[in-house]
Tab-separated table of C-alpha atoms and ligand atoms in Angstrom:
chain	number	residue	atom	x	y	z
N	195	MET	CA	3.382	-26.277	22.534
N	196	SER	CA	6.664	-25.419	20.967
N	197	LYS	CA	8.255	-22.579	21.802
N	198	LEU	CA	7.978	-20.714	18.445
N	199	GLY	CA	4.016	-21.706	18.932
N	200	LYS	CA	3.812	-20.184	22.396
N	201	LEU	CA	5.527	-17.111	21.041
N	202	LEU	CA	3.003	-16.668	18.169
N	203	LYS	CA	0.196	-17.339	20.519
N	204	ARG	CA	1.508	-14.623	22.863
N	205	ILE	CA	1.991	-12.089	20.008
N	206	TYR	CA	-1.781	-12.948	18.604
N	207	CYS	CA	-3.179	-12.331	21.909
N	208	ALA	CA	-1.318	-9.386	23.214
N	209	VAL	CA	-3.448	-5.943	23.316
N	210	LEU	CA	-0.045	-4.339	22.013
N	211	PRO	CA	2.555	-7.009	21.056
N	212	LYS	CA	6.308	-6.519	22.626
N	213	SER	CA	8.742	-5.144	20.531
N	214	GLU	CA	11.441	-8.088	21.447
N	215	ASP	CA	8.893	-10.647	20.701
N	216	LEU	CA	8.527	-9.228	17.069
N	217	GLU	CA	11.992	-8.811	16.513
N	218	GLU	CA	12.530	-12.549	17.611
N	219	VAL	CA	10.108	-13.686	14.893
N	220	LEU	CA	11.668	-11.076	12.413
N	221	SER	CA	14.771	-12.692	13.126
N	222	LEU	CA	13.768	-16.170	12.422
N	223	ASN	CA	15.736	-18.451	9.437
N	224	ALA	CA	14.861	-21.498	9.696
N	225	LYS	CA	12.745	-23.396	7.172
N	226	ALA	CA	10.558	-25.039	9.718
N	227	ASP	CA	10.075	-22.137	11.788
N	228	LEU	CA	9.250	-19.702	8.985
N	229	ALA	CA	6.869	-22.344	7.479
N	230	LYS	CA	5.111	-22.454	11.293
N	231	LEU	CA	5.079	-18.616	11.287
N	232	PHE	CA	3.337	-18.546	7.597
N	233	PHE	CA	0.739	-21.223	8.654
N	234	PHE	CA	-0.325	-19.489	11.688
N	235	ALA	CA	-0.775	-16.036	9.706
N	236	ASP	CA	-2.506	-17.743	6.845
N	237	LYS	CA	-5.043	-19.166	9.539
N	238	THR	CA	-5.774	-15.831	10.875
N	239	ARG	CA	-6.191	-14.393	7.684
N	240	GLU	CA	-8.967	-17.233	6.882
N	241	LYS	CA	-10.488	-16.624	10.178
N	242	PHE	CA	-10.970	-12.921	9.867
N	243	CYS	CA	-10.935	-11.972	6.106
N	244	GLY	CA	-12.194	-15.341	4.548
N	245	ASN	CA	-10.766	-16.676	1.340
N	246	GLY	CA	-11.710	-14.078	-1.059
N	247	ILE	CA	-8.756	-11.818	-2.281
N	248	VAL	CA	-9.956	-8.547	-3.182
N	249	LEU	CA	-9.006	-6.280	-5.937
N	250	ARG	CA	-8.155	-2.237	-6.105
N	251	GLY	CA	-7.553	-1.229	-9.447
N	252	ILE	CA	-4.885	1.391	-9.451
N	253	ILE	CA	-4.750	4.214	-11.815
N	254	GLU	CA	-1.502	6.525	-11.547
N	255	PHE	CA	-2.968	9.923	-13.062
N	256	SER	CA	0.254	11.814	-12.308
N	257	ASN	CA	3.622	11.441	-11.744
N	258	PHE	CA	4.911	15.069	-11.255
N	259	CYS	CA	6.237	15.348	-7.520
N	260	GLN	CA	7.121	17.995	-5.589
N	261	ARG	CA	9.119	16.037	-2.684
N	262	ASP	CA	12.768	14.425	-3.009
N	263	CYS	CA	12.127	10.866	-0.822
N	264	PHE	CA	15.505	9.530	-0.911
N	265	TYR	CA	13.916	5.995	-2.201
N	266	CYS	CA	11.569	7.136	-4.911
N	267	GLY	CA	11.850	7.289	-8.372
N	268	LEU	CA	9.381	10.027	-8.895
N	269	ASN	CA	11.563	12.380	-6.786
N	270	LYS	CA	11.466	15.849	-8.209
N	271	ASN	CA	15.153	15.870	-8.845
N	272	ASN	CA	14.919	13.207	-11.308
N	273	ARG	CA	15.222	15.083	-14.152
N	274	LYS	CA	15.748	11.825	-16.130
N	275	LEU	CA	11.945	10.991	-15.882
N	276	GLN	CA	9.433	12.496	-18.478
N	277	ARG	CA	6.461	13.859	-16.470
N	278	TYR	CA	2.878	13.693	-17.229
N	279	ARG	CA	-0.615	14.077	-16.002
N	280	ILE	CA	-3.784	12.393	-17.347
N	281	SER	CA	-6.675	14.586	-18.440
N	282	LYS	CA	-10.119	14.369	-16.591
N	283	LEU	CA	-11.625	12.947	-19.971
N	284	LYS	CA	-8.965	10.197	-20.103
N	285	LEU	CA	-8.901	9.335	-16.489
N	286	PHE	CA	-12.863	9.053	-16.235
N	287	ASN	CA	-12.751	6.450	-19.130
N	288	ALA	CA	-10.005	4.582	-17.288
N	289	VAL	CA	-12.096	4.299	-14.741
N	290	LYS	CA	-14.808	3.056	-16.851
N	291	TYR	CA	-12.801	0.544	-18.383
N	292	LEU	CA	-12.027	-0.848	-14.862
N	293	VAL	CA	-15.758	-0.964	-14.207
N	294	SER	CA	-16.557	-2.764	-17.220
N	295	CYS	CA	-13.655	-5.381	-16.089
N	296	GLY	CA	-16.027	-5.939	-12.747
N	297	ILE	CA	-13.458	-3.928	-10.355
N	298	GLN	CA	-15.302	-2.188	-7.591
N	299	THR	CA	-12.537	-0.027	-6.371
N	300	VAL	CA	-10.227	2.390	-7.868
N	301	VAL	CA	-7.598	3.708	-6.472
N	302	LEU	CA	-6.375	7.331	-7.744
N	303	GLN	CA	-2.848	7.323	-7.159
N	304	SER	CA	-0.344	10.478	-8.025
N	305	GLY	CA	2.902	12.170	-6.821
N	306	GLU	CA	2.696	14.748	-4.623
N	307	ASP	CA	1.666	16.942	-7.431
N	308	LEU	CA	1.277	20.665	-6.628
N	309	ALA	CA	-0.631	21.351	-9.761
N	310	LEU	CA	-3.033	19.084	-8.338
N	311	ASP	CA	-6.378	21.399	-8.002
N	312	ALA	CA	-8.447	20.377	-5.083
N	313	ALA	CA	-11.592	21.084	-6.827
N	314	TRP	CA	-10.532	19.330	-9.837
N	315	LEU	CA	-10.207	16.225	-8.116
N	316	GLY	CA	-13.394	16.793	-5.995
N	317	ASP	CA	-15.452	16.928	-9.474
N	318	LEU	CA	-13.759	13.776	-10.703
N	319	ILE	CA	-14.817	11.921	-7.460
N	320	LYS	CA	-18.210	13.371	-7.933
N	321	GLU	CA	-18.395	12.363	-11.512
N	322	ILE	CA	-17.207	8.632	-10.649
N	323	LYS	CA	-19.563	8.340	-7.632
N	324	SER	CA	-22.730	9.201	-9.565
N	325	ASN	CA	-21.835	7.304	-12.739
N	326	PHE	CA	-20.653	3.904	-10.655
N	327	ASN	CA	-21.117	1.947	-7.608
N	328	ILE	CA	-17.335	2.105	-6.644
N	329	ALA	CA	-15.622	2.742	-3.888
N	330	VAL	CA	-12.836	5.539	-4.401
N	331	THR	CA	-9.504	5.412	-2.756
N	332	LEU	CA	-7.147	8.347	-3.253
N	333	CYS	CA	-3.348	8.241	-2.626
N	334	VAL	CA	-1.951	11.892	-3.552
N	335	GLY	CA	0.160	12.513	-0.411
N	336	GLU	CA	0.062	15.109	2.153
N	337	ARG	CA	-2.264	17.881	1.764
N	338	LYS	CA	-4.280	20.502	3.388
N	339	ALA	CA	-7.153	19.499	5.662
N	340	ARG	CA	-9.636	21.370	3.718
N	341	ASP	CA	-8.561	19.453	0.718
N	342	TYR	CA	-9.292	16.162	2.706
N	343	LYS	CA	-12.754	17.414	3.381
N	344	ILE	CA	-13.632	18.511	-0.127
N	345	TRP	CA	-12.534	14.985	-1.186
N	346	ARG	CA	-14.612	13.406	1.518
N	347	LEU	CA	-17.836	15.396	0.463
N	348	ALA	CA	-17.358	14.697	-3.043
N	349	GLY	CA	-17.671	11.028	-1.910
N	350	ALA	CA	-14.056	9.532	-1.709
N	351	ASP	CA	-14.430	6.511	0.704
N	352	ARG	CA	-10.573	5.699	1.559
N	353	TYR	CA	-7.453	7.347	1.384
N	354	LEU	CA	-3.601	5.760	1.831
N	355	LEU	CA	-1.133	7.605	3.182
N	356	LYS	CA	2.040	5.100	4.268
N	357	ILE	CA	4.109	6.124	7.098
N	358	GLU	CA	6.950	4.424	5.293
N	359	THR	CA	8.868	4.225	8.771
N	360	SER	CA	7.112	5.023	11.660
N	361	ASP	CA	10.813	5.940	13.302
N	362	GLU	CA	10.873	9.377	13.341
N	363	LYS	CA	14.908	9.932	13.023
N	364	LEU	CA	15.060	7.097	10.216
N	365	TYR	CA	11.985	9.362	8.451
N	366	SER	CA	13.580	12.591	8.526
N	367	SER	CA	16.846	11.398	7.167
N	368	MET	CA	15.152	10.199	3.885
N	369	HIS	CA	12.375	12.629	3.435
N	370	PRO	CA	14.134	16.409	3.072
N	371	ARG	CA	11.801	19.362	4.347
N	372	MET	CA	9.297	17.073	5.317
N	373	ASP	CA	7.567	16.741	8.743
N	374	PHE	CA	6.823	13.104	10.761
N	375	LYS	CA	4.379	15.243	12.899
N	376	ASN	CA	2.516	16.754	9.901
N	377	ARG	CA	2.284	13.005	8.324
N	378	LEU	CA	1.041	12.054	11.676
N	379	ASN	CA	-1.648	14.815	11.848
N	380	CYS	CA	-2.629	14.009	8.165
N	381	LEU	CA	-3.318	10.597	9.064
N	382	ARG	CA	-5.459	11.758	12.411
N	383	VAL	CA	-7.625	14.388	10.252
N	384	LEU	CA	-8.036	11.418	7.616
N	385	LYS	CA	-9.327	9.423	10.264
N	386	GLU	CA	-11.604	12.095	11.482
N	387	LEU	CA	-12.963	12.907	8.508
N	388	GLY	CA	-14.290	9.161	8.459
N	389	TYR	CA	-12.141	7.844	5.526
N	390	GLN	CA	-10.755	4.183	5.725
N	391	VAL	CA	-7.189	4.930	6.205
N	392	GLY	CA	-4.284	2.945	4.697
N	393	SER	CA	-0.726	2.842	6.162
N	394	GLY	CA	2.256	0.772	5.700
N	395	ASN	CA	5.907	0.685	5.403
N	396	LEU	CA	8.995	-0.095	3.312
N	397	ILE	CA	11.216	-3.135	4.464
N	398	GLY	CA	14.884	-2.923	3.483
N	399	LEU	CA	15.578	0.816	3.838
N	400	PRO	CA	19.113	1.873	4.356
N	401	GLY	CA	19.643	1.922	7.995
N	402	GLN	CA	16.472	0.215	8.978
N	403	THR	CA	16.815	-2.037	11.828
N	404	LEU	CA	14.604	-4.972	12.833
N	405	LYS	CA	13.567	-3.225	15.956
N	406	ASN	CA	12.486	-0.386	13.188
N	407	ILE	CA	9.939	-2.770	11.506
N	408	ALA	CA	9.053	-4.013	15.286
N	409	GLN	CA	7.775	-0.643	15.792
N	410	ASP	CA	5.946	-0.220	12.685
N	411	ILE	CA	4.077	-3.159	13.301
N	412	ILE	CA	3.162	-1.753	16.478
N	413	PHE	CA	2.373	1.376	14.993
N	414	PHE	CA	-0.039	-0.081	12.815
N	415	LYS	CA	-1.865	-2.102	15.504
N	416	ARG	CA	-1.936	1.064	17.794
N	417	ASN	CA	-3.615	3.070	14.807
N	418	ASP	CA	-5.967	0.432	14.014
N	419	PHE	CA	-5.587	0.850	10.097
N	420	ASP	CA	-8.117	-0.227	7.693
N	421	MET	CA	-5.562	-1.223	5.267
N	422	ILE	CA	-1.455	-1.756	5.468
N	423	GLY	CA	0.486	-1.878	2.551
N	424	ILE	CA	4.024	-3.707	3.191
N	425	GLY	CA	6.536	-3.782	0.387
N	426	PRO	CA	10.038	-4.377	0.012
N	427	PHE	CA	12.290	-1.076	-0.902
N	428	ILE	CA	14.153	-1.429	-4.480
N	429	ALA	CA	16.793	0.845	-5.203
N	430	HIS	CA	16.376	3.289	-8.119
N	431	LYS	CA	19.039	4.444	-10.071
N	432	HIS	CA	17.955	8.055	-10.247
N	433	SER	CA	17.251	8.671	-6.684
N	434	GLN	CA	19.703	9.434	-3.339
N	435	PHE	CA	19.414	5.382	-2.744
N	436	ALA	CA	20.859	4.503	-6.250
N	437	GLY	CA	23.270	1.509	-5.809
N	438	LYS	CA	21.846	0.522	-2.178
N	439	GLU	CA	20.645	-3.159	-1.711
N	440	ASN	CA	17.119	-4.007	-2.252
N	441	GLY	CA	15.085	-4.989	0.284
N	442	ASP	CA	15.058	-9.064	1.594
N	443	VAL	CA	11.885	-10.581	0.452
N	444	GLY	CA	11.722	-13.102	3.263
N	445	LEU	CA	11.526	-10.100	5.517
N	446	VAL	CA	9.089	-8.993	3.658
N	447	LEU	CA	7.153	-11.945	4.334
N	448	LYS	CA	7.859	-12.405	7.714
N	449	THR	CA	6.644	-8.668	8.082
N	450	ILE	CA	3.414	-9.268	6.246
N	451	ALA	CA	2.756	-12.564	8.319
N	452	LEU	CA	3.368	-10.971	11.849
N	453	THR	CA	1.173	-7.549	10.742
N	454	ARG	CA	-1.516	-10.454	9.867
N	455	ILE	CA	-1.228	-11.876	13.314
N	456	VAL	CA	-1.168	-8.604	15.202
N	457	THR	CA	-3.814	-6.703	13.291
N	458	LYS	CA	-6.214	-9.652	12.596
N	459	ASN	CA	-8.621	-8.192	9.793
N	460	ALA	CA	-6.779	-5.245	8.317
N	461	HIS	CA	-6.954	-5.542	4.649
N	462	LEU	CA	-3.250	-6.536	3.751
N	463	PRO	CA	-2.142	-6.283	-0.113
N	464	ALA	CA	0.480	-8.420	-2.024
N	465	THR	CA	1.998	-5.307	-3.360
N	466	THR	CA	3.262	-4.839	-6.884
N	467	ALA	CA	6.682	-4.019	-5.335
N	468	LEU	CA	6.918	-7.934	-3.845
N	469	GLY	CA	5.845	-8.583	-7.253
N	470	SER	CA	8.672	-6.941	-8.965
N	471	LEU	CA	11.978	-8.465	-7.394
N	472	ASP	CA	14.034	-11.212	-9.270
N	473	ARG	CA	10.813	-12.772	-9.706
N	474	ASP	CA	6.970	-12.416	-8.439
N	475	TYR	CA	6.536	-13.212	-4.930
N	476	ARG	CA	3.088	-12.140	-4.359
N	477	LEU	CA	1.866	-15.624	-4.436
N	478	GLU	CA	3.711	-16.112	-1.425
N	479	GLY	CA	2.807	-12.916	0.059
N	480	LEU	CA	-1.154	-13.900	-0.391
N	481	LYS	CA	-0.005	-17.469	1.583
N	482	CYS	CA	1.519	-15.951	4.503
N	483	GLY	CA	-1.641	-13.116	5.324
N	484	ALA	CA	-1.965	-10.858	2.435
N	485	ASN	CA	-5.259	-10.633	1.437
N	486	VAL	CA	-5.313	-7.831	-1.604
N	487	LEU	CA	-4.176	-7.478	-5.192
N	488	MET	CA	-3.565	-4.328	-7.053
N	489	PRO	CA	-4.177	-4.471	-10.686
N	490	ASN	CA	-2.846	-1.576	-12.513
N	491	PHE	CA	-5.350	0.327	-15.023
N	492	THR	CA	-3.139	2.913	-15.779
N	493	PRO	CA	-3.575	3.745	-19.448
N	494	GLN	CA	-0.590	1.897	-21.416
N	495	ALA	CA	1.121	4.999	-22.775
N	496	TYR	CA	1.658	6.053	-19.221
N	497	ARG	CA	2.793	3.304	-17.134
N	498	LYS	CA	6.315	3.021	-17.754
N	499	LEU	CA	6.403	6.569	-16.567
N	500	TYR	CA	5.277	5.768	-13.312
N	501	GLU	CA	8.713	4.011	-12.302
N	502	ILE	CA	8.976	4.515	-8.476
N	503	TYR	CA	10.972	1.618	-8.635
N	504	PRO	CA	12.896	-0.353	-11.575
N	505	GLN	CA	11.438	-3.436	-13.024
N	506	LYS	CA	7.804	-2.628	-11.961
N	507	ARG	CA	5.528	-5.360	-12.748
N	508	CYS	CA	2.881	-4.944	-15.484
N	509	VAL	CA	4.373	-2.224	-17.213
N	510	ASN	CA	4.341	-3.783	-20.519
N	511	GLU	CA	0.752	-6.009	-20.227
N	512	PRO	CA	-2.364	-4.497	-21.687
N	513	VAL	CA	-4.793	-2.953	-19.779
N	514	GLY	CA	-7.060	-5.492	-18.350
N	515	ALA	CA	-4.389	-8.248	-18.629
N	516	CYS	CA	-3.943	-8.500	-14.649
N	517	ASN	CA	-7.360	-9.625	-13.963
N	518	PHE	CA	-6.759	-13.071	-15.938
N	519	CYS	CA	-3.597	-13.223	-14.331
N	520	MET	CA	-4.801	-12.761	-10.806
N	521	ASP	CA	-7.704	-15.001	-11.412
N	522	LYS	CA	-5.085	-17.629	-12.060
N	523	MET	CA	-3.207	-16.600	-9.060
N	524	ALA	CA	-5.973	-17.034	-6.832
N	525	LYS	CA	-6.873	-20.593	-8.345
N	526	LYS	CA	-3.280	-21.764	-7.817
N	527	ILE	CA	-3.815	-21.466	-3.876
N	528	GLY	CA	-7.456	-22.586	-3.702
N	529	ARG	CA	-8.559	-19.218	-2.983
N	530	PHE	CA	-11.403	-16.786	-5.329
N	531	ILE	CA	-11.158	-13.375	-6.611
N	532	ASP	CA	-13.590	-11.478	-4.601
N	533	TYR	CA	-15.154	-8.729	-6.785
N	534	SER	CA	-16.878	-6.788	-4.159
N	535	LYS	CA	-16.200	-3.063	-2.982
N	536	ALA	CA	-14.645	-4.939	-0.150
N	537	ASP	CA	-14.896	-2.321	2.622
N	538	SER	CA	-12.882	-2.286	5.463
N	539	PHE	CA	-13.689	-5.228	7.929
N	540	LYS	CA	-13.425	-2.929	10.995
N	541	GLY	CA	-16.923	-2.266	10.722
N	542	ARG	CA	-16.870	1.297	11.340
N	543	PHE	CA	-18.463	1.911	8.078
N	544	LEU	CA	-21.704	0.293	8.120
N	545	ILE	CA	-23.706	3.564	8.580
D	107	5AD	N1	10.703	0.280	-3.735
D	107	5AD	C1	9.622	0.392	-3.241
D	107	5AD	N2	8.723	0.938	-3.077
D	107	5AD	C2	8.697	2.172	-3.186
D	107	5AD	N3	7.762	3.135	-2.933
D	107	5AD	C3	8.478	4.451	-3.417
D	107	5AD	N4	9.512	4.318	-3.357
D	107	5AD	C4	9.889	2.614	-3.492
D	107	5AD	C5	11.014	1.991	-3.753
D	107	5AD	N5	12.223	2.717	-4.213
D	107	5AD	C6	6.266	3.096	-2.548
D	107	5AD	C7	6.128	3.550	-1.153
D	107	5AD	C8	4.892	4.710	-1.573
D	107	5AD	C9	4.325	3.787	-2.511
D	107	5AD	C10	3.460	4.401	-3.418
D	107	5AD	O1	5.263	3.420	-3.347
D	107	5AD	O2	5.710	2.957	0.046
D	107	5AD	O3	4.139	4.849	-0.604
D	108	FES	FE1	-0.637	-7.860	-13.855
D	108	FES	FE2	-0.307	-10.253	-13.984
D	108	FES	S1	-0.929	-8.863	-12.346
D	108	FES	S2	-0.442	-9.187	-15.492
């Protein structure tokens, strides 16, 4: 077996992989080496997740945010951005449309909107769950444990709260007035409440090292997350990181591949950010470990206002267009779109 083959096998078999091993793979650049890595990751994906590409329809229902994360276009200091909140009726109708397209998971995402009332969202979740047989995923940031509980009791199934970077120092340097420990605590509470929990990181953050990324992958493994979203950092001109270099797509793909090899059966999306660089790299993501796509179902009028980063994909497409596009993507690589709810592969949610 080649040296790289042995290295990959060691990473695959480890209870917890060694940081140095991961860093060595992250620094590979030769074409043949990358092909080997991606092939290994793709096989791991096939073995643990099958050939279905699962869909998560996303609705971005508010772009108000109380935070000022250095990388994000929704940061509260961005006064150029017109803010919106979608009414409950419009939101419900967007969900109805998503269901009519055959999608069985809705991701309700917003900035950390201080005005987001827990009971309001709880009622909406109840309404969705009593009308449609779909999974509800929330992505609304750090909240009090009692809010997470209200939403879980209302029927929410999953929660995404990316760590962005697992390095406390790096995290603090780009998240003013936020507390890394509180984020970890939120993740713990979410898990205890029985949510399927998603994490993830940004690749190419200013100041981030390969070691940081290796540690992120170890963090994902340690916490056994159900879902992990990995995407490139893309500089936004109305953020603190304006003018910084974007994340490197090759490094994103290597991180997805390694995360697949290490975590085996976590749901890994080919993120929208990966589709928003100089061209669409989501297909490459799907070929090196990813098994999820996230079609956008935000009503057209609001899409361009949810500008986390510039040149975001599918902003001008009509609602529902993503579905066809994704079918095409799947066919191109001999896979198929799996329209089921696609719960966690971790098997903790079968009761
Ligand atoms: N580039 C890429 N992704 C970003 N996100 C936030 N800002 C950026 C950016 N500038 C990602 C974060 C967040 C998700 C909703 O969007 O990872 O969790
Ligand atoms: Fe949205 Fe292709 S995924 S149009």
